[in-house]
Coordinates of C-alpha atoms in Angstrom, one line a residue:
M549 CA 146.1 175.1 47.6
V550 CA 147.8 175.3 51.0
K551 CA 150.4 172.6 51.6
R552 CA 150.7 171.0 55.1
A553 CA 152.8 168.3 56.6
G554 CA 149.8 167.0 58.5
Q555 CA 147.0 167.8 60.9
L556 CA 147.6 168.2 64.7
K557 CA 146.1 165.0 66.2
Y558 CA 147.9 164.5 69.6
I559 CA 149.8 166.5 72.1
L560 CA 152.2 164.2 74.1
I561 CA 153.6 165.1 77.5
D562 CA 156.7 163.3 78.7
A563 CA 156.6 162.4 82.4
E564 CA 158.5 160.2 84.8
D565 CA 155.4 159.8 87.0
S566 CA 152.9 159.4 84.2
E567 CA 150.0 158.6 86.6
A568 CA 150.4 161.8 88.5
V569 CA 150.7 163.9 85.4
A570 CA 147.8 162.1 83.7
Q571 CA 145.6 162.8 86.8
F572 CA 146.7 166.5 86.8
W573 CA 145.9 167.1 83.1
S574 CA 142.7 165.0 83.4
R575 CA 141.3 167.4 86.0
A576 CA 142.8 170.5 84.5
L577 CA 141.2 169.8 81.1
G578 CA 138.0 168.1 82.3
R579 CA 138.9 164.9 80.3
P580 CA 138.6 161.5 81.9
V581 CA 141.7 159.2 81.9
G582 CA 141.1 156.7 79.0
K583 CA 143.1 153.9 77.5
R584 CA 146.5 152.8 78.8
Y585 CA 148.9 151.0 76.6
G586 CA 152.6 150.5 77.1
P587 CA 154.1 153.8 78.3
F588 CA 151.1 155.8 77.2
I589 CA 148.0 157.1 79.0
E590 CA 145.4 158.8 76.8
L591 CA 142.9 161.3 78.0
E592 CA 139.5 161.0 76.5
A593 CA 138.7 163.6 73.9
P594 CA 135.5 165.0 72.5
A595 CA 134.9 164.1 68.8
G596 CA 137.2 166.1 66.6
A597 CA 139.3 167.4 69.5
V598 CA 143.1 167.2 69.6
G599 CA 144.2 164.2 71.8
V600 CA 146.3 164.5 74.9
T601 CA 148.5 161.6 75.8
I602 CA 151.0 161.3 78.7
Q603 CA 154.1 159.3 77.9
R604 CA 156.1 157.6 80.6
V605 CA 159.9 158.3 80.1
P606 CA 162.8 157.1 82.3
K607 CA 164.2 160.7 82.5
R608 CA 162.7 164.0 81.4
T609 CA 164.6 166.1 78.9
S610 CA 166.0 169.1 80.8
G611 CA 165.5 172.7 79.8
K612 CA 162.5 174.8 78.8
N613 CA 159.5 173.4 77.0
N614 CA 159.3 174.5 73.4
I615 CA 155.6 173.6 73.1
H616 CA 153.0 174.5 75.7
F617 CA 149.2 174.8 76.3
D618 CA 147.3 178.0 76.7
L619 CA 144.2 177.3 78.8
Q620 CA 141.5 179.9 78.3
T621 CA 139.5 180.9 81.5
D622 CA 137.0 183.5 82.6
D623 CA 138.7 183.7 86.1
L624 CA 142.5 183.7 86.3
D625 CA 142.6 183.7 90.1
A626 CA 140.2 180.7 90.4
S627 CA 142.0 178.8 87.7
E628 CA 145.3 179.4 89.3
A629 CA 144.0 178.2 92.7
Y630 CA 142.6 175.1 91.1
I631 CA 145.9 174.3 89.4
V632 CA 147.8 174.8 92.7
E633 CA 145.3 172.6 94.6
M634 CA 146.0 169.8 92.1
G635 CA 149.8 170.0 92.6
G636 CA 150.7 172.5 90.0
R637 CA 152.4 175.8 90.7
L638 CA 152.6 179.4 89.6
V639 CA 155.8 180.2 87.7
E640 CA 155.2 183.8 86.8
V641 CA 152.6 186.5 86.2
Q642 CA 153.0 188.3 82.9
R643 CA 151.4 191.6 81.9
Q644 CA 151.4 193.5 78.6
G645 CA 149.2 196.6 78.4
R646 CA 145.8 195.6 79.7
W647 CA 146.5 191.8 79.2
E648 CA 147.5 189.5 82.0
W649 CA 148.3 185.8 81.9
R650 CA 149.8 183.3 84.3
I651 CA 152.6 181.0 83.5
M652 CA 151.9 177.8 85.4
A653 CA 153.6 174.4 85.7
D654 CA 152.3 170.9 86.2
P655 CA 153.7 168.5 88.9
E656 CA 156.8 167.8 86.8
G657 CA 157.4 171.3 85.7
N658 CA 155.8 171.3 82.2
V659 CA 154.8 174.9 81.6
F660 CA 151.5 176.2 80.3
C661 CA 149.6 179.5 80.4
L662 CA 146.3 180.6 81.8
V663 CA 144.8 183.3 79.6
M664 CA 141.6 185.3 79.8
S665 CA 138.7 184.5 77.5

């Protein structure tokens, strides 16, 4: 029997401007903004999907993220353009052999990757 500490239920993103970051991730993931309570803004999730919640914090922790999203796409260029249009930015293009992926950042610098399907 495999032991586990728990099941992944939520991904939380710290943000000083939680509204802007919630709008960004709502559009990027195609999930409407849902409930708001205290410092939290939940994005609606399909049944059984991992929840994404934006948490307002007074000051972001500095340094590199140790956890990030990989967003799978059929068109890296179109997805990159959409992210930039929403206020995100390209951090770096990575290549390894025939594989290419894009390291991106949301409006507050939270990094994530765009990867091919």
